Every structure is written in C-alpha cells, then in structure tokens.
mmCIF file of C-alpha atoms in Angstrom:
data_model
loop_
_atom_site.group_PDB
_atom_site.id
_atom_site.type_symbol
_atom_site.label_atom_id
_atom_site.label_comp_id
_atom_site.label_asym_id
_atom_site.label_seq_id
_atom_site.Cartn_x
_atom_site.Cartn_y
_atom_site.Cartn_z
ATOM 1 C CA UNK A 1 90.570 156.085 -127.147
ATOM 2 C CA UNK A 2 89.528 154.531 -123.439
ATOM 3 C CA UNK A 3 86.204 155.634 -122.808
ATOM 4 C CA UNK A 4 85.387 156.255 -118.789
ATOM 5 C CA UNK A 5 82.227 154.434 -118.322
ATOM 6 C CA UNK A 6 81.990 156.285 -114.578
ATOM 7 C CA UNK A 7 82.005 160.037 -116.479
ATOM 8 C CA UNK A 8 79.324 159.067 -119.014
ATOM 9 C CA UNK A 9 77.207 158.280 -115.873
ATOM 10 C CA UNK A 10 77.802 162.207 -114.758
ATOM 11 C CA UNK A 11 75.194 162.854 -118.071
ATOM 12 C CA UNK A 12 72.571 161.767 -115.560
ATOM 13 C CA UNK A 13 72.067 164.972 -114.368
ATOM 14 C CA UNK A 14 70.888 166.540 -117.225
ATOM 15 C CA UNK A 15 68.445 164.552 -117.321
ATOM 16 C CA UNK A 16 67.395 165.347 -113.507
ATOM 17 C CA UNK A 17 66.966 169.145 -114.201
ATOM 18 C CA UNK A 18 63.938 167.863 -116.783
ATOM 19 C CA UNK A 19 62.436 165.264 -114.323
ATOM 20 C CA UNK A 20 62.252 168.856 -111.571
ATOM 21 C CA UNK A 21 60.232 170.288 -115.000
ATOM 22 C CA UNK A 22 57.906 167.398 -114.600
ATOM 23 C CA UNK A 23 57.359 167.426 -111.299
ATOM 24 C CA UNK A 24 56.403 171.396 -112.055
ATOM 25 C CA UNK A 25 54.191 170.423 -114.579
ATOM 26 C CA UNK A 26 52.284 167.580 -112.726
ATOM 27 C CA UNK A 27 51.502 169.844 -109.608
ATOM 28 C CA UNK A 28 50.491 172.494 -112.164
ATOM 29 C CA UNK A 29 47.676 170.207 -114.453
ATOM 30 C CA UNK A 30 46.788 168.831 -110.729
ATOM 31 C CA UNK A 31 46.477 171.945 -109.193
ATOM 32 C CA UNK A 32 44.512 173.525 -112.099
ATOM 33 C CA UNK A 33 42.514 169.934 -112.265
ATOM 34 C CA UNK A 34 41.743 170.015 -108.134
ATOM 35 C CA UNK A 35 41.088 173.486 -107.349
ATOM 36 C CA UNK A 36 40.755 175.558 -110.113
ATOM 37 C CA UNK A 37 38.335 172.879 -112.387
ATOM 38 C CA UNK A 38 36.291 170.221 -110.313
ATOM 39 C CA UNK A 39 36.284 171.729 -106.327
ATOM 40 C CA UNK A 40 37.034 176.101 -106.479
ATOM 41 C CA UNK A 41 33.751 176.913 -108.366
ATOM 42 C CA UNK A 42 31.947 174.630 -105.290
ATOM 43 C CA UNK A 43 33.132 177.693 -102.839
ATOM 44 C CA UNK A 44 30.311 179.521 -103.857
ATOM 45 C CA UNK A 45 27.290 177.382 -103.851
ATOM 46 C CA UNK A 46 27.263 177.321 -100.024
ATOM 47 C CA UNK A 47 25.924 174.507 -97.372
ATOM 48 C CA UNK A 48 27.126 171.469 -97.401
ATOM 49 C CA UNK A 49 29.038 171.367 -100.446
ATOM 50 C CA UNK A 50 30.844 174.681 -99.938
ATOM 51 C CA UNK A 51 32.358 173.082 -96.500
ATOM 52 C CA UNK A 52 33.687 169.904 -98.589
ATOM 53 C CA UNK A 53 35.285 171.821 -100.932
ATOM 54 C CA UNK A 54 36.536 174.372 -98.444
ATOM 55 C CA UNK A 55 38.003 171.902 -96.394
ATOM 56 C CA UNK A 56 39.761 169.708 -99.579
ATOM 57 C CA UNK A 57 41.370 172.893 -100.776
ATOM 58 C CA UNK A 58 42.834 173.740 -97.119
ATOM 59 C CA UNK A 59 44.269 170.208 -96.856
ATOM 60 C CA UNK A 60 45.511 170.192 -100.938
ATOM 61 C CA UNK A 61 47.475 173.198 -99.624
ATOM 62 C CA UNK A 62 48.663 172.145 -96.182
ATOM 63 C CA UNK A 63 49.967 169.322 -98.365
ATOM 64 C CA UNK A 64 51.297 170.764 -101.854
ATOM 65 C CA UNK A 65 53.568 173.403 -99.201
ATOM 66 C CA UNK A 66 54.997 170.623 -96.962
ATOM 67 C CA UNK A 67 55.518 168.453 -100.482
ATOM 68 C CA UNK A 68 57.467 171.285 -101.748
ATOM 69 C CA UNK A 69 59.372 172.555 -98.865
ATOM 70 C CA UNK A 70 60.609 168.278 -98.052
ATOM 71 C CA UNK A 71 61.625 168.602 -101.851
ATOM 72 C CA UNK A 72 63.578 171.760 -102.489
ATOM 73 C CA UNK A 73 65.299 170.578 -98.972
ATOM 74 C CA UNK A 74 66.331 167.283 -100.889
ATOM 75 C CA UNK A 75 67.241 169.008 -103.554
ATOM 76 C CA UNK A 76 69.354 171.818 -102.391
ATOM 77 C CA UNK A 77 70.685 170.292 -99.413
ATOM 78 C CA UNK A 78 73.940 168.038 -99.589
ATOM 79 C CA UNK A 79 73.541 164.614 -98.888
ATOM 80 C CA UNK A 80 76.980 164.248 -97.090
ATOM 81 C CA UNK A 81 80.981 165.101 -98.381
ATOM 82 C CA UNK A 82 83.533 163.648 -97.118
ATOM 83 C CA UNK A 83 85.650 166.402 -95.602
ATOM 84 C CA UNK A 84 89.144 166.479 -97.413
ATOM 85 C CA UNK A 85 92.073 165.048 -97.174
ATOM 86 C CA UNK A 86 89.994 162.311 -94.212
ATOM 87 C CA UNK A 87 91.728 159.593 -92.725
ATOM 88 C CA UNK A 88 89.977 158.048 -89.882
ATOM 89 C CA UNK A 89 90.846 158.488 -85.704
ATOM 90 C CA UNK A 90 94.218 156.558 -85.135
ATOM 91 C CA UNK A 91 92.677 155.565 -81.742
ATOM 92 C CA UNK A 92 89.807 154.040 -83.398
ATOM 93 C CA UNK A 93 91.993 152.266 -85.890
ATOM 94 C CA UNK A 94 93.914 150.671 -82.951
ATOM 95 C CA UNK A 95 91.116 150.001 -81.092
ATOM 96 C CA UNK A 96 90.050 147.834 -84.502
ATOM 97 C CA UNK A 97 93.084 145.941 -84.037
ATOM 98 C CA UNK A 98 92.950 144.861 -80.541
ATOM 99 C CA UNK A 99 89.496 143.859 -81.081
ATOM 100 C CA UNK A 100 89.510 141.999 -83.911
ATOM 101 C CA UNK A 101 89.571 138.990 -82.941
ATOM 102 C CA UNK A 102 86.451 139.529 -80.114
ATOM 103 C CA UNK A 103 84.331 140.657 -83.136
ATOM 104 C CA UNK A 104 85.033 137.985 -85.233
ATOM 105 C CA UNK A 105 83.721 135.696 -82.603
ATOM 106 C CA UNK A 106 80.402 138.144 -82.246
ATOM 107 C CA UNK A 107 80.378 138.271 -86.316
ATOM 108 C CA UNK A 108 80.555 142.314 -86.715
ATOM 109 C CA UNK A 109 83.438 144.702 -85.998
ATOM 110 C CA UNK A 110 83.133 147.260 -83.077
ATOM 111 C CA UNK A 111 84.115 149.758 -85.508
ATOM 112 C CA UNK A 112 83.242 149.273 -89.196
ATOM 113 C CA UNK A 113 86.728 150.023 -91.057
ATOM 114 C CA UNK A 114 87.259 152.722 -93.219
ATOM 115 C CA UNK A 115 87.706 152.656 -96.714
ATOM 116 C CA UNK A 116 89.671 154.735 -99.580
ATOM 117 C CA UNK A 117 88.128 155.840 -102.830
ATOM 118 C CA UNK A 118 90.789 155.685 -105.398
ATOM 119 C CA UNK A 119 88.171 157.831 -107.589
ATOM 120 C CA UNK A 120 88.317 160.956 -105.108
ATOM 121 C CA UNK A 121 91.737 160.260 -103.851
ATOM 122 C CA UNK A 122 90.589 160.903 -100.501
ATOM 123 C CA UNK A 123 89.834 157.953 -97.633
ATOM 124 C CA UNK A 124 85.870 156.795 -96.851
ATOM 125 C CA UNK A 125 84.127 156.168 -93.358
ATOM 126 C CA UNK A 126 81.594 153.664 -93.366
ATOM 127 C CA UNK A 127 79.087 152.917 -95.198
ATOM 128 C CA UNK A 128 80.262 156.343 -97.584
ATOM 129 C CA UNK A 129 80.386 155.552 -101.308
ATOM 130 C CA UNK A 130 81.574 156.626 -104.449
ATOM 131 C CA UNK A 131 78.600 158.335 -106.980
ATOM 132 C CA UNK A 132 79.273 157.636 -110.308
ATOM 133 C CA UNK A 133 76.754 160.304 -111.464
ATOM 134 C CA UNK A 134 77.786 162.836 -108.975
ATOM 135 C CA UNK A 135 81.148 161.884 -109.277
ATOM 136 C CA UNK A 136 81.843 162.022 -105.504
ATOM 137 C CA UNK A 137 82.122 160.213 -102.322
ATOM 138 C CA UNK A 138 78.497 160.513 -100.267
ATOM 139 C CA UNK A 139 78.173 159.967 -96.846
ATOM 140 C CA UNK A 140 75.348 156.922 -95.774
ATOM 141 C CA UNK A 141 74.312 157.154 -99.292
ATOM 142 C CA UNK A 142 71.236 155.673 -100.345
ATOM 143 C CA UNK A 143 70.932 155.859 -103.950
ATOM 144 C CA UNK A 144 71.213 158.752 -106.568
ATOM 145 C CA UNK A 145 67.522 159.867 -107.291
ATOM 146 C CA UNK A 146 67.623 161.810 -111.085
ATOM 147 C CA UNK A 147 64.067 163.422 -109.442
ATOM 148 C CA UNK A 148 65.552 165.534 -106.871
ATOM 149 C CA UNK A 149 69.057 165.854 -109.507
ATOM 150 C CA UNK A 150 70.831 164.926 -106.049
ATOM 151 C CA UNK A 151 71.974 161.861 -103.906
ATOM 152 C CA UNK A 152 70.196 160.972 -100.808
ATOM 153 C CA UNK A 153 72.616 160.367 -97.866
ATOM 154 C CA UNK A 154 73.051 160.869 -94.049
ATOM 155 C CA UNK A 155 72.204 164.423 -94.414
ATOM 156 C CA UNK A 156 69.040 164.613 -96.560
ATOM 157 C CA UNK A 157 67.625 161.318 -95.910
ATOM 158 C CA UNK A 158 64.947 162.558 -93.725
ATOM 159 C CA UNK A 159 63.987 165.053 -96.647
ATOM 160 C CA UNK A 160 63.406 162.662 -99.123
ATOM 161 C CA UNK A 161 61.477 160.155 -96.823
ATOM 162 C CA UNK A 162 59.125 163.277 -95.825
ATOM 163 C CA UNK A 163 58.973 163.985 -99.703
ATOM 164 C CA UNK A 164 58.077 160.333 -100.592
ATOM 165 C CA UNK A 165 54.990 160.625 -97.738
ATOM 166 C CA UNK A 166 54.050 164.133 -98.530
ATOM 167 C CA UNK A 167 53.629 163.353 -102.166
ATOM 168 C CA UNK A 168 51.765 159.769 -101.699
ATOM 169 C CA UNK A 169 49.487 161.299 -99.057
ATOM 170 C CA UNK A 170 48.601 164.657 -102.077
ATOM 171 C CA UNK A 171 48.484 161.855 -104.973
ATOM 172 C CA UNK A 172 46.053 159.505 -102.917
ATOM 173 C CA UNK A 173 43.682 162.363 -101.812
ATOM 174 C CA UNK A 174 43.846 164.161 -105.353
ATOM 175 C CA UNK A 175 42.576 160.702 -107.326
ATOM 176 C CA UNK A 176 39.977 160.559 -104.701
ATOM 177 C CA UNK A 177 38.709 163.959 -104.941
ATOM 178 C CA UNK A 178 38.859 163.827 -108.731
ATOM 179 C CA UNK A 179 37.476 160.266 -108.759
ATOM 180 C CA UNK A 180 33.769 161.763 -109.039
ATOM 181 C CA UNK A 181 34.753 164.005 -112.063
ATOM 182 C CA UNK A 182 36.537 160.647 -113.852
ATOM 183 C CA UNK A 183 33.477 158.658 -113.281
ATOM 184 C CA UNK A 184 31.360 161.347 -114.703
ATOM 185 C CA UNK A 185 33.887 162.244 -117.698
ATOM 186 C CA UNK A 186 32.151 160.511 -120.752
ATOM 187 C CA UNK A 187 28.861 161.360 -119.729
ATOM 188 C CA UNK A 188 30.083 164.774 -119.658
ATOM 189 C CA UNK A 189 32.031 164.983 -123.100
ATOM 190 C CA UNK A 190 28.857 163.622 -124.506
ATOM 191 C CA UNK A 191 26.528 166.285 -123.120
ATOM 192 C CA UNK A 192 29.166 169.167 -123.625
ATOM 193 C CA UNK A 193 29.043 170.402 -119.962
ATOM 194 C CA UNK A 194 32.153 170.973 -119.633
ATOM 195 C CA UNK A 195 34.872 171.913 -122.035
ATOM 196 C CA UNK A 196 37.494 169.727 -123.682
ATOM 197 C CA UNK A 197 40.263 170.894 -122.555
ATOM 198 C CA UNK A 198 39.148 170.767 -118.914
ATOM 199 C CA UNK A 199 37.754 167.324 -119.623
ATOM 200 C CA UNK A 200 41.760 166.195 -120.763
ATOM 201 C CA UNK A 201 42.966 167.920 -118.080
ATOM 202 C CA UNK A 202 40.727 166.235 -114.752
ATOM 203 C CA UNK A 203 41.176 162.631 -116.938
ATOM 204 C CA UNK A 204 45.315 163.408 -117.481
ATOM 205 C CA UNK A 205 45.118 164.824 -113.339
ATOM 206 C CA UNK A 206 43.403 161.538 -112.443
ATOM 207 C CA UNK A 207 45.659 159.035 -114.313
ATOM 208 C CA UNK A 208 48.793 160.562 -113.253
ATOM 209 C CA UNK A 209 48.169 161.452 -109.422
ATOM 210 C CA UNK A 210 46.517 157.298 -109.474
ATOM 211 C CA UNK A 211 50.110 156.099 -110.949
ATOM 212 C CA UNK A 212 51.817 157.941 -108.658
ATOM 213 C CA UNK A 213 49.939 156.813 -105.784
ATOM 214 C CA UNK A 214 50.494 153.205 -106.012
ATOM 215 C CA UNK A 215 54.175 153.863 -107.282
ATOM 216 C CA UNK A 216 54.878 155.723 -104.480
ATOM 217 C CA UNK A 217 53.037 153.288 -101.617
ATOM 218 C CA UNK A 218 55.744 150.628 -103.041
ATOM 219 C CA UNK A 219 58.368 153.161 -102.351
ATOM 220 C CA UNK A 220 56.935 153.844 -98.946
ATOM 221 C CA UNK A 221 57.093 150.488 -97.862
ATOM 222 C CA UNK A 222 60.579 149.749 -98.711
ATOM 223 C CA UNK A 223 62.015 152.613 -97.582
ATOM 224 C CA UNK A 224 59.734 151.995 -94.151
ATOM 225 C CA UNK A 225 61.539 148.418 -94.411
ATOM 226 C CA UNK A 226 65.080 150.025 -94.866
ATOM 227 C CA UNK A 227 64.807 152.815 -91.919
ATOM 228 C CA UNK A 228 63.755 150.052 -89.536
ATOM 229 C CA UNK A 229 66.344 147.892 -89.626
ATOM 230 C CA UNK A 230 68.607 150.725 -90.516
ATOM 231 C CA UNK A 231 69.935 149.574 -93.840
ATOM 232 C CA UNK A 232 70.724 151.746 -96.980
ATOM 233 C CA UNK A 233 69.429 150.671 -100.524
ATOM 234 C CA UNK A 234 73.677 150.275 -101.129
ATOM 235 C CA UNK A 235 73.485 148.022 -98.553
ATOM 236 C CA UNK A 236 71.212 145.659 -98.929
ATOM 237 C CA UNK A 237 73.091 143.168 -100.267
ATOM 238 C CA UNK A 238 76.023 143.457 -97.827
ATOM 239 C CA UNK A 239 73.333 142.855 -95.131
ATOM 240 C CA UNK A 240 72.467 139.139 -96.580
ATOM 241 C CA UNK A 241 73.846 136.213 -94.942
ATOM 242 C CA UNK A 242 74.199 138.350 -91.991
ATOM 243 C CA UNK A 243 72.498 137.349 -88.865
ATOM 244 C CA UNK A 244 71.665 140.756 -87.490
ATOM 245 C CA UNK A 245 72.713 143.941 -89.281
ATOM 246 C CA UNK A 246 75.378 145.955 -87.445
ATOM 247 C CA UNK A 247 73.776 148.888 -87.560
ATOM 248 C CA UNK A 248 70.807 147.936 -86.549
ATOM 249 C CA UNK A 249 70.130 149.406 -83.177
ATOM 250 C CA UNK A 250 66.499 148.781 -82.415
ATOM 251 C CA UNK A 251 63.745 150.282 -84.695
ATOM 252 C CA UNK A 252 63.551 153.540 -81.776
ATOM 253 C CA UNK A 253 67.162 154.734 -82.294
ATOM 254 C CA UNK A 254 67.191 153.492 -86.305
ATOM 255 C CA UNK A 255 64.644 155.963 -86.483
ATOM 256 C CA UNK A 256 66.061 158.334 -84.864
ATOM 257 C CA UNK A 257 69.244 158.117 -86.792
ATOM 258 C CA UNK A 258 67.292 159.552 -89.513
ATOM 259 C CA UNK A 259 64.540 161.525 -87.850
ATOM 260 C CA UNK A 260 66.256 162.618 -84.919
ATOM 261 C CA UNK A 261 64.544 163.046 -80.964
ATOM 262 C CA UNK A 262 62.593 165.871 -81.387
ATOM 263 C CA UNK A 263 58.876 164.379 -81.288
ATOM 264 C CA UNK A 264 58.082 168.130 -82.745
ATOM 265 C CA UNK A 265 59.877 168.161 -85.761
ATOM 266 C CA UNK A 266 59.972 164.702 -87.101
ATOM 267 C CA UNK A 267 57.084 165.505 -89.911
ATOM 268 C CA UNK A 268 58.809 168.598 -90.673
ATOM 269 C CA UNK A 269 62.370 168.834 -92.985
ATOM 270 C CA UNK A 270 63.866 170.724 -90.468
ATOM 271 C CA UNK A 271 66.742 169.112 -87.537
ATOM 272 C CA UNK A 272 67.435 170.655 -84.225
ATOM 273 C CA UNK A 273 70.539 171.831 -83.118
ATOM 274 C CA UNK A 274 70.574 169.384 -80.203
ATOM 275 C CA UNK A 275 69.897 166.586 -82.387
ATOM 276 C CA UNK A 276 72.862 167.368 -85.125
ATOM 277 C CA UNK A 277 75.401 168.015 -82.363
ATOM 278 C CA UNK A 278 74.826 164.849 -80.144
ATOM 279 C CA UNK A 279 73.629 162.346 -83.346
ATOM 280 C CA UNK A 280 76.531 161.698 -85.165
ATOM 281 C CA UNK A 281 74.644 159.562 -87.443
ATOM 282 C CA UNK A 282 73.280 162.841 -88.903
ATOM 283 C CA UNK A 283 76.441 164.125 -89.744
ATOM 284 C CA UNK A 284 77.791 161.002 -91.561
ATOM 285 C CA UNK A 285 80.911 160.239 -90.595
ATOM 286 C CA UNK A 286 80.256 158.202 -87.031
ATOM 287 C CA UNK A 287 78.033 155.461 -86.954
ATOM 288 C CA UNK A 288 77.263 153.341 -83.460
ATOM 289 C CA UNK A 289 76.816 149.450 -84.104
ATOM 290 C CA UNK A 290 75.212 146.521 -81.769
ATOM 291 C CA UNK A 291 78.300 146.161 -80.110
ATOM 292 C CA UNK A 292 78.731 149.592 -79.133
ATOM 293 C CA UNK A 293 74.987 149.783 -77.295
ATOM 294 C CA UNK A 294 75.122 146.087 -76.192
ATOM 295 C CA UNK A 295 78.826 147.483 -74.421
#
C-alpha cells in the first residue's frame, strides 16, 4: 500500500492544539509565580516597595494582554489562500515575455513567474507554497509554526513577529523580577518561609520564562534579519548566490511590507484599511521587486 509521506505531515496539528495547552499553562505557573507569589502580597506594605511592585504588575499586564491578543491574531487569522481556480494577469505574463531577456541581463525578472501546485490543483503567485502540514497553498509563507497550530504568511506575519517581541520582552522582565526570589530559594526551603509548592513554582517560573528568553532573542534576531532584507525562512536558500534579493526594496518599504505605514499601529496586531487596500504585499498575491522601484 503507497503511503503519502505529505498526509502523515497533516498529524502535525494535533500536536499544535497541545503546544496552545502549554503556552496556557506557562502564563498560568508565571502568572501565579509573578503576581500572585513573589510581587501581589508587596501591594500592601506601602512606600517604596509598594510602588515597585505596583508598577511590575501594571507592566506584566500591559504585556501578558498585547502577548495574547498578537497570538490569538496568529492563530485565528489565515496566513494567505490562494483564491481558486488562480491563474495569473495575462498582461503580466506577456509583459514577462517581452522582458525576459532585459532581466536576464539585470539578473532578476520584472515579474517573478507564477507557479502551479500539482498538490492543490490550482496555480501559485510568487513566493506562495505548498504546506505539507496544512495541506494547502500559503501565500508569502514563512514556515508552519505547531505553536500557533497555523502557518505564518503574508497575512499574519506581522502577528507573529509582534508575538515573538511581546513574549521575549514578558519572559526577560519575569526572570528578572523573579531573579531575587531564585537567589533566595534554598535559603528559603531551608528556613521553611515559604511553602513548597510555592518554592517549585517561582524556581519552575524562573527556569522556564529564562529558556524562553534567550530562545526567543535568537528568534528575534533572525526574523529582524529576514524582514530587513525582505526574505522568507522558505526563501533563504533561493536568495544565495544572488547578488541582491529581488524583493528587497530598502529596509523602509521591507518593513512596511509587513508592518504597513501607519506609525500608530505598527506595535499593535491590527492593519489599516488604507494600508491593506494600497499594499498589495499584505494581501499576498502582488509583490513589487528592485526593478519595479528602480523603473
């Protein structure tokens, strides 16, 4: 019997819907650790103290919301389909032709040709590729992340980059907040000050939020590395030997390819109106190249 490597793949996601359980239960032992253990009893002992902790538990919040909301958004939102039955602009096609010979003498194409998925039946625009887990075509995609049981392409990319910061900048303040109580943990599980199961929970809080932290910072920087030259993870190898990525437009518009225009809402998992209408980059389907802004 043949077996369908590609299908097995789609078994992936069951094992996303546990990672979103994990991520639920690492907010929940840091929250309890954080506010509930080492800094909410300092709310009443007033002066100096009292302000610390009052002001760590405003920023833990501020934090743990926009963490949340940038995650739900990567999770529920779809990456990018390619709309049925999608063949690309005949004018663009010809225009391919005629200048095909101009951008082999510049070394890129004017307009990156389109493909055809023989999994989905159905053609591809650039840089679109198949999932094998999600068993689809996905616009821009990046990668298929079994946290967020979701691709991340053209249309959630921004979600998961805001998720990625959000959750480096909670891990890296929690370990230092709870850095005090991990110093002070053996001293304190000799004297019996506190009780054991708080003591496991501010060590396990510590060690997993510190993990995360550095984890995450190497994420950070290749991701930082990726938007600026405007490169997918997918496409990182099709961008060596090249001498200057297609795509890449200048590190103002690569960014705003992904975070759009609007100064106001680039830290926030929301797009503007303006910005999906007139960046078709955010859609998925139309991407400009050098050629195009060099034109």
């Amino acid at each position: 019997m043949e077996i369908n490597v590609f299908r097995l793949c789609s078994g992936l996601r069951v094992l996303g819907y546990f990672m979103i359980l994990l991520v639920a239960a690492i907010i929940g032992v840091t929250y309890y650790a954080v506010v509930v253990v080492t800094w909410g009893p300092k709310l009443l002992g007033g002066g100096f103290h009292s302000f610390l902790a009052f002001a760590i538990i405003i920023k833990f919040h501020v934090l743990l919301i926009l963490l949340l909301w940038s995650y739900f958004r990567v999770v529920f939102k779809d990456p990018g389909s390619v709309p049925e039955n999608w063949r690309p602009d005949p004018t663009e096609e010809n225009l391919e032709v005629g200048t095909s010979l101009a951008a082999a003498d510049d070394g890129f194409q004017r307009r990156p040709r389109a493909g055809y998925c023989i999994h989905c039946q159905n053609g591809k625009p650039p840089r679109c590729h198949h999932c094998s887990v999600c068993q689809r075509c996905v616009l821009k995609m990046d990668h298929h992340c079994v946290w967020v049981v979701n691709c991340v392409g053209a249309r959630n990319y921004k979600f998961f980059l805001l998720f990625l910061l959000y959750t480096f900048l909670e891990t890296t303040m929690d370990t230092i907040v709870l850095l005090p109580s991990f110093i002070n943990f053996f001293s304190e599980a000799k004297s019996h000050s506190s009780t054991p199961a708080n003591l496991a929970i501010i060590f396990l809080a510590f060690v997993l939020n510190l993990a995360f932290a550095l984890s995450l910072l190497c994420f950070l920087v290749m991701h930082a590395s990726l938007l600026s030259s405007n490169t997918t993870s997918v496409e990182v190898h099709e961008k060596k030997g090249t001498v200057r990525w297609k795509y890449d437009l200048g590190r103002r518009r690569n960014f705003e390819q992904v975070f759009g225009t609007k100064k106001t809402l680039w830290f926030l998992p929301l797009f503007s109106e303006e910005d999906l209408n007139n960046i078709p980059a955010l859609r998925g389907i139309d991407f400009p190249t050098r050629s195009d802004v060099e034109a």
